[in-house]
Coordinates of C-alpha atoms and ligand atoms in Angstrom, one line a residue:
M1 CA -0.1 -0.1 -0.1
T2 CA 1.6 3.5 -0.7
S3 CA 0.8 6.4 1.6
A4 CA 1.2 9.7 1.6
P5 CA 4.7 11.2 2.0
L6 CA 5.7 11.5 5.6
V7 CA 5.8 15.1 5.6
H8 CA 1.9 15.4 4.3
R9 CA 0.9 13.2 7.2
F10 CA 1.6 15.6 10.2
N11 CA -1.4 16.7 12.6
K12 CA -3.0 19.4 10.5
A13 CA -2.0 22.1 13.2
V14 CA 1.6 21.9 12.4
F15 CA 0.9 23.6 9.0
E16 CA -0.3 26.4 11.0
L17 CA 3.1 27.0 12.5
E18 CA 5.1 29.9 10.8
E19 CA 8.4 31.0 10.5
E20 CA 10.2 33.8 12.5
K21 CA 11.4 35.5 9.6
A22 CA 14.1 37.3 11.8
F23 CA 15.9 34.2 12.2
E24 CA 15.9 33.6 8.3
Y25 CA 17.2 37.1 8.0
A26 CA 20.0 36.5 10.7
A27 CA 21.2 33.0 8.9
M28 CA 21.2 35.0 5.4
A29 CA 23.3 37.9 6.5
S30 CA 25.7 35.9 8.2
E31 CA 25.9 33.7 4.9
L32 CA 26.4 36.8 3.1
A33 CA 29.2 38.3 5.4
K34 CA 31.0 34.9 4.9
R35 CA 31.2 35.3 1.4
G36 CA 32.7 38.8 2.0
V37 CA 29.7 41.0 1.2
K38 CA 29.6 44.0 3.7
I39 CA 26.4 43.9 5.8
I40 CA 25.0 45.9 8.4
S41 CA 22.1 43.6 9.9
F42 CA 18.9 44.9 11.5
G43 CA 17.5 41.4 11.1
I44 CA 17.3 39.8 14.7
G45 CA 16.4 41.4 17.9
Q46 CA 19.3 40.9 20.2
P47 CA 21.6 42.8 22.1
D48 CA 25.4 42.6 20.7
F49 CA 27.0 43.1 24.3
Q50 CA 28.3 40.1 26.0
T51 CA 26.6 38.3 28.8
P52 CA 28.0 40.0 32.1
E53 CA 31.2 38.1 33.1
H54 CA 30.0 37.6 36.6
V55 CA 26.9 35.5 34.9
V56 CA 29.4 33.6 32.7
E57 CA 31.8 32.7 35.8
E58 CA 28.6 31.3 37.6
A59 CA 27.7 28.9 34.8
V60 CA 31.4 27.8 34.6
R61 CA 31.7 27.2 38.4
A62 CA 28.5 25.3 38.4
L63 CA 29.4 23.3 35.5
K64 CA 32.9 22.6 37.2
A65 CA 31.3 21.9 40.4
G66 CA 29.0 19.3 38.7
F67 CA 25.7 20.8 38.7
T68 CA 24.9 18.9 35.5
R69 CA 22.0 16.6 36.6
Y70 CA 18.1 16.9 36.2
V71 CA 16.7 19.6 38.2
P72 CA 12.9 20.1 39.4
P73 CA 10.6 21.0 36.1
P74 CA 9.3 24.1 37.3
G75 CA 13.2 25.4 38.2
I76 CA 15.7 25.2 40.8
P77 CA 14.2 26.6 44.1
E78 CA 16.9 29.4 44.4
L79 CA 16.2 30.8 40.8
R80 CA 12.2 30.5 41.5
E81 CA 13.0 32.6 44.9
A82 CA 15.4 35.1 43.2
I83 CA 12.8 35.8 40.3
A84 CA 9.9 36.1 42.7
E85 CA 12.1 38.5 44.7
H86 CA 13.4 40.5 41.6
A87 CA 9.9 40.7 39.9
S88 CA 8.3 41.6 43.2
E89 CA 10.5 44.7 43.4
F90 CA 10.8 45.4 39.7
T91 CA 7.0 45.4 39.0
G92 CA 5.9 47.0 42.6
T93 CA 3.7 44.0 43.1
G94 CA 5.6 43.0 46.3
D95 CA 4.3 39.5 47.1
I96 CA 4.9 37.0 44.3
R97 CA 6.0 33.7 46.0
P98 CA 8.5 31.1 44.4
E99 CA 5.5 28.7 43.9
E100 CA 4.2 31.1 41.2
V101 CA 7.4 31.0 39.4
M102 CA 8.0 28.7 36.7
V103 CA 11.6 28.6 35.0
L104 CA 11.8 27.7 31.3
P105 CA 14.2 27.6 28.3
G106 CA 13.2 31.1 27.4
A107 CA 10.5 33.6 27.2
K108 CA 8.8 31.5 23.9
P109 CA 8.4 28.3 25.5
G110 CA 6.5 30.2 28.0
L111 CA 4.2 31.9 25.3
F112 CA 3.8 28.6 23.8
F113 CA 2.7 26.5 26.8
T114 CA 0.6 29.3 27.9
I115 CA -1.3 29.4 24.7
T116 CA -1.5 26.0 23.9
A117 CA -2.6 25.3 27.2
F118 CA -5.3 27.9 27.4
V119 CA -6.7 27.9 23.7
G120 CA -8.6 25.9 21.5
P121 CA -10.9 25.7 18.6
G122 CA -13.0 28.7 18.2
D123 CA -11.2 30.9 20.8
E124 CA -10.6 34.3 19.8
V125 CA -7.1 35.6 20.8
M126 CA -6.4 39.7 20.5
V127 CA -2.8 39.8 19.3
P128 CA -1.0 43.4 18.7
D129 CA -0.5 44.3 14.9
P130 CA 2.2 44.6 14.1
G131 CA 3.4 42.1 16.5
F132 CA 5.8 39.5 17.5
P133 CA 5.0 36.7 14.7
I134 CA 5.0 33.9 17.0
Y135 CA 1.8 35.0 18.8
E136 CA -0.3 34.7 15.8
S137 CA 1.6 31.2 14.7
V138 CA 0.9 29.5 18.1
V139 CA -2.6 30.9 18.4
R140 CA -3.5 29.1 15.0
Y141 CA -1.5 26.3 16.1
A142 CA -3.8 25.9 19.0
G143 CA -6.8 26.0 16.6
G144 CA -7.7 29.7 17.9
K145 CA -8.1 32.6 16.0
P146 CA -6.1 35.7 16.1
V147 CA -7.9 39.0 16.2
F148 CA -5.5 41.8 15.4
C149 CA -5.6 44.7 17.1
E150 CA -4.1 47.6 14.9
L151 CA -1.6 49.7 16.4
K152 CA -1.5 53.0 14.9
A153 CA 1.4 55.4 13.9
E154 CA -0.6 58.5 15.0
E155 CA -1.4 56.9 18.5
D156 CA 2.4 56.0 18.7
F157 CA 1.6 52.3 18.4
R158 CA -0.3 52.0 21.7
M159 CA -2.5 49.4 22.3
K160 CA -5.5 51.3 23.6
P161 CA -8.4 50.2 25.8
E162 CA -11.0 51.5 23.4
H163 CA -9.7 49.7 20.4
V164 CA -9.3 46.5 22.6
Q165 CA -13.0 46.9 23.8
E166 CA -14.2 47.2 20.1
L167 CA -12.8 44.0 19.3
I168 CA -14.2 42.1 22.3
T169 CA -16.5 39.3 21.3
G170 CA -18.2 36.5 23.3
R171 CA -15.5 34.2 22.1
T172 CA -12.4 36.4 23.1
K173 CA -10.6 34.2 25.3
M174 CA -7.3 35.9 25.6
I175 CA -5.7 38.9 24.9
I176 CA -1.8 39.4 24.5
L177 CA 0.1 42.3 25.5
N178 CA 3.5 43.3 24.8
S179 CA 4.9 46.7 26.4
P180 CA 7.6 47.6 25.5
H181 CA 6.6 46.1 22.4
N182 CA 8.5 44.3 19.3
P183 CA 8.7 45.5 16.5
T184 CA 7.7 49.3 17.2
G185 CA 9.3 50.1 20.6
A186 CA 6.2 51.5 21.6
M187 CA 4.8 51.5 25.2
C188 CA 1.3 51.1 26.5
H189 CA 0.7 54.0 28.8
P190 CA 0.0 53.2 32.5
S191 CA -3.7 54.2 31.9
D192 CA -3.7 51.9 28.9
I193 CA -2.5 48.9 30.7
K194 CA -5.0 49.8 33.5
G195 CA -7.9 50.0 31.0
I196 CA -7.0 46.9 29.2
L197 CA -6.8 45.0 32.5
E198 CA -10.2 46.4 33.8
L199 CA -11.7 45.5 30.6
A200 CA -10.3 41.8 30.7
Q201 CA -11.1 41.2 34.5
E202 CA -14.7 42.4 33.8
K203 CA -15.3 40.2 30.9
G204 CA -13.5 37.2 32.2
I205 CA -10.5 37.2 29.7
I206 CA -7.0 36.0 30.3
V207 CA -4.1 38.6 29.7
L208 CA -1.0 37.1 28.6
S209 CA 1.7 39.8 29.1
D210 CA 5.0 39.6 27.4
E211 CA 7.2 41.9 29.2
V212 CA 11.0 40.8 27.7
Y213 CA 11.7 44.4 27.2
D214 CA 10.8 45.8 30.4
H215 CA 14.5 47.0 31.3
Y216 CA 14.5 48.9 28.0
V217 CA 12.8 51.9 28.9
Y218 CA 14.2 55.4 28.0
G219 CA 11.8 57.6 30.4
E220 CA 9.3 59.4 28.1
V221 CA 6.5 56.7 28.9
P222 CA 6.7 55.2 32.8
F223 CA 6.6 51.6 32.5
K224 CA 3.8 49.7 34.2
S225 CA 3.7 46.0 34.6
V226 CA 0.4 43.7 34.5
L227 CA 1.5 42.2 37.8
S228 CA 0.7 45.7 39.5
D229 CA -2.9 44.9 39.2
P230 CA -3.9 43.7 43.0
D231 CA -6.1 40.8 41.3
W232 CA -3.2 39.4 38.8
R233 CA -3.5 35.8 40.1
D234 CA -7.0 35.6 38.9
F235 CA -6.5 36.3 35.1
V236 CA -2.7 37.1 34.2
I237 CA -0.1 35.1 32.8
Y238 CA 3.1 37.0 33.0
V239 CA 6.2 35.9 30.6
N240 CA 9.8 37.5 31.0
S241 CA 13.2 36.4 29.8
F242 CA 17.1 37.0 30.5
S243 CA 17.6 37.2 26.8
K244 CA 17.5 41.0 26.5
T245 CA 18.5 42.4 29.7
W246 CA 21.6 40.3 30.2
S247 CA 22.3 39.5 26.7
M248 CA 21.6 35.8 27.2
T249 CA 19.8 35.2 23.9
G250 CA 21.8 31.6 23.4
W251 CA 21.5 30.5 27.2
R252 CA 17.8 30.1 26.8
L253 CA 16.2 31.0 30.0
G254 CA 13.1 32.8 30.8
Y255 CA 10.1 32.5 33.3
V256 CA 6.5 32.5 33.8
I257 CA 4.5 34.1 36.6
A258 CA 1.1 33.1 37.2
D259 CA -1.1 31.5 40.2
R260 CA 0.4 28.7 41.7
E261 CA -2.2 26.1 40.6
V262 CA -1.3 27.4 37.0
V263 CA 2.3 27.0 37.5
K264 CA 1.6 23.3 38.9
R265 CA -0.4 22.6 35.4
L266 CA 2.2 24.5 33.3
S267 CA 4.9 22.6 34.8
L268 CA 3.6 19.4 33.6
M269 CA 4.2 20.5 29.8
A270 CA 7.8 20.6 30.9
V271 CA 7.9 17.1 32.5
N272 CA 6.0 15.9 29.2
S273 CA 8.4 17.5 26.7
Y274 CA 12.2 18.5 28.1
S275 CA 11.5 17.7 31.7
C276 CA 13.7 20.7 33.3
T277 CA 15.6 23.7 32.0
C278 CA 19.4 23.7 31.9
S279 CA 20.7 23.0 35.4
F280 CA 23.9 25.3 35.2
V281 CA 22.3 28.2 33.3
Q282 CA 19.6 28.3 36.2
K283 CA 22.7 28.9 38.4
A284 CA 23.9 31.7 36.2
G285 CA 20.3 33.0 36.1
V286 CA 20.5 33.5 40.2
A287 CA 23.8 35.5 39.4
A288 CA 22.1 37.7 37.1
L289 CA 19.5 38.6 39.5
R290 CA 21.4 38.7 42.6
G291 CA 24.6 40.4 40.9
P292 CA 25.3 44.2 40.2
M293 CA 23.3 46.1 37.6
D294 CA 25.4 48.7 36.6
F295 CA 26.6 46.8 33.3
F296 CA 22.9 47.7 32.3
K297 CA 23.0 51.3 32.5
E298 CA 25.9 51.2 30.0
V299 CA 23.7 49.2 27.8
L300 CA 20.8 51.3 28.2
S301 CA 22.9 54.7 27.6
E302 CA 24.4 53.0 24.6
Y303 CA 21.1 51.9 23.1
R304 CA 19.8 55.6 23.7
R305 CA 22.6 57.1 22.0
R306 CA 22.1 54.6 18.9
R307 CA 18.2 55.1 19.1
D308 CA 18.6 59.2 19.0
L309 CA 21.4 58.8 16.2
A310 CA 19.3 56.3 14.2
V311 CA 16.2 58.9 14.5
K312 CA 18.3 61.8 13.1
L313 CA 19.8 59.9 10.7
L314 CA 16.6 58.4 9.3
S315 CA 14.7 61.8 9.7
S316 CA 17.2 63.3 7.3
I317 CA 16.1 61.1 4.4
P318 CA 13.4 62.2 2.4
G319 CA 10.3 60.6 2.9
V320 CA 11.0 58.9 5.9
E321 CA 9.0 59.5 9.2
V322 CA 10.2 58.1 12.3
K323 CA 9.9 58.6 16.0
P324 CA 12.1 57.7 18.8
A325 CA 11.0 54.9 20.3
P326 CA 10.1 55.1 24.3
G327 CA 11.5 51.6 24.8
T328 CA 13.2 48.3 23.4
F329 CA 15.9 48.7 20.9
Y330 CA 13.6 48.7 17.8
L331 CA 12.4 51.7 15.2
F332 CA 9.2 51.7 13.0
P333 CA 9.9 54.0 10.3
S334 CA 7.4 54.8 7.8
V335 CA 8.6 54.9 4.4
K336 CA 5.1 55.3 2.7
E337 CA 6.0 58.5 1.1
I338 CA 8.9 56.9 -0.4
L339 CA 6.8 54.1 -1.8
A340 CA 4.2 56.5 -3.4
Q341 CA 6.8 58.7 -5.0
T342 CA 8.7 55.9 -6.7
G343 CA 6.0 53.2 -6.9
L344 CA 8.2 50.8 -5.4
S345 CA 7.0 47.9 -3.2
T346 CA 8.4 47.4 0.3
E347 CA 10.3 44.4 -1.1
E348 CA 11.7 46.5 -3.9
L349 CA 12.8 49.2 -1.6
A350 CA 14.4 46.5 0.7
I351 CA 16.4 45.4 -2.5
R352 CA 17.6 48.7 -3.3
V353 CA 18.9 49.6 0.5
L354 CA 20.6 46.3 0.6
K355 CA 22.4 46.5 -2.8
S356 CA 23.2 49.9 -2.8
K357 CA 24.3 50.1 1.1
G358 CA 24.5 46.6 2.4
V359 CA 21.8 47.0 4.9
V360 CA 19.6 44.2 5.8
I361 CA 16.1 45.0 7.6
E362 CA 12.8 43.4 8.1
R363 CA 11.1 41.9 5.0
F364 CA 14.3 41.7 3.0
K365 CA 14.3 38.0 2.3
E366 CA 13.9 38.3 -1.6
A367 CA 16.6 41.0 -1.7
V368 CA 19.0 38.7 0.2
E369 CA 18.2 35.5 -1.5
E370 CA 19.0 37.5 -4.9
L371 CA 22.6 38.7 -3.5
L372 CA 23.2 35.0 -2.4
S373 CA 22.4 33.7 -5.9
A374 CA 24.5 36.4 -7.4
S375 CA 27.7 36.2 -5.3
Ligands
PLP1 C1 8.3 40.5 22.4 C2 9.2 39.0 22.3 N1 8.9 38.2 23.1 C3 9.7 37.0 23.1 C4 10.9 37.0 22.5 C5 11.7 35.8 22.8 O1 12.5 35.9 24.0 P1 13.5 34.5 24.5 O2 14.7 34.6 23.8 O3 13.7 34.4 25.9 O4 12.5 33.2 24.3 C6 11.3 37.9 21.9 C7 12.6 37.9 21.2 O5 12.8 38.6 20.0 C8 10.8 39.0 21.8 O6 10.8 40.1 20.9

């Protein structure tokens, strides 16, 4: 009997999973660089700083001390404790408990587990548009329907309660918040966060808040975490990571904070997939949270300098409109006028920028492919 090729026999949910283009661009840019093409890549969101020395040293120490065995699925107790203390202080919540923390290999598994654990066929999930592509992809994988909350340039790309309210239906199961926001660098004002939380609470909707850029805040907009809501345990799942603040993207270390019963259930997803997060990496996480933070002052001031310079340079290009982003290390310039004047598509403009200046930015897949085949 002949059957369909293996690749056609996946559970059909698997076909809903999308690429994260930034990884493709990063790989292409490094391939071009290997071939001697001079490239400036704005492809993937990761700091170009080194992981702080004391964090690296602790990982090495733990490895050499033989801390290399299985550890508890929701994380080692000292890291859960350190996260609970850090998050209590940083968000102003004050009373987060270690049992309310689940350690994971990055923020992404936290997003994946939470979405697939709560969302099922027919459920609507509100996602920011533009937004981190993984939200939409995993919602579809879970059988849910992404509902796009458009973030508008004229509103500084804020996710506002009035827009959220318009999109809520009887099927809305979850609202995904991301402030500071990838890719616009926008931040919700504290009143936006408060309004969205009030709406969600009133309508019985879960809020999944991705706060991985919480330290990348330049001061124009005050930062407010969803954990500041006194009733957060009833309806909030919070996701964060060591990737951006401590320049640890490759280490894979993140965490979820939620009601302890939710953490217990989510931990079963770890038990049933990867067992536990890397043991010695967790020790390094403790060192990161308990160690000095002065290194980050330098990181932030360097990113502020780069932001201001990039805004100045971009603004000097006729047809480009851009505002300094209050958070993250992203900018989201508009090139609408250039497209209108030249008749070029975004892709065509991208090809020109890449070919003439070697600059890789989002949506440049075709451009890079073309260069790769020519080189
Ligand atoms: C908004 C957002 N959430 C989550 C992540 C992933 O974080 P991690 O490296 O901890 O999985 C990223 C990485 O780019 C991001 O931009």
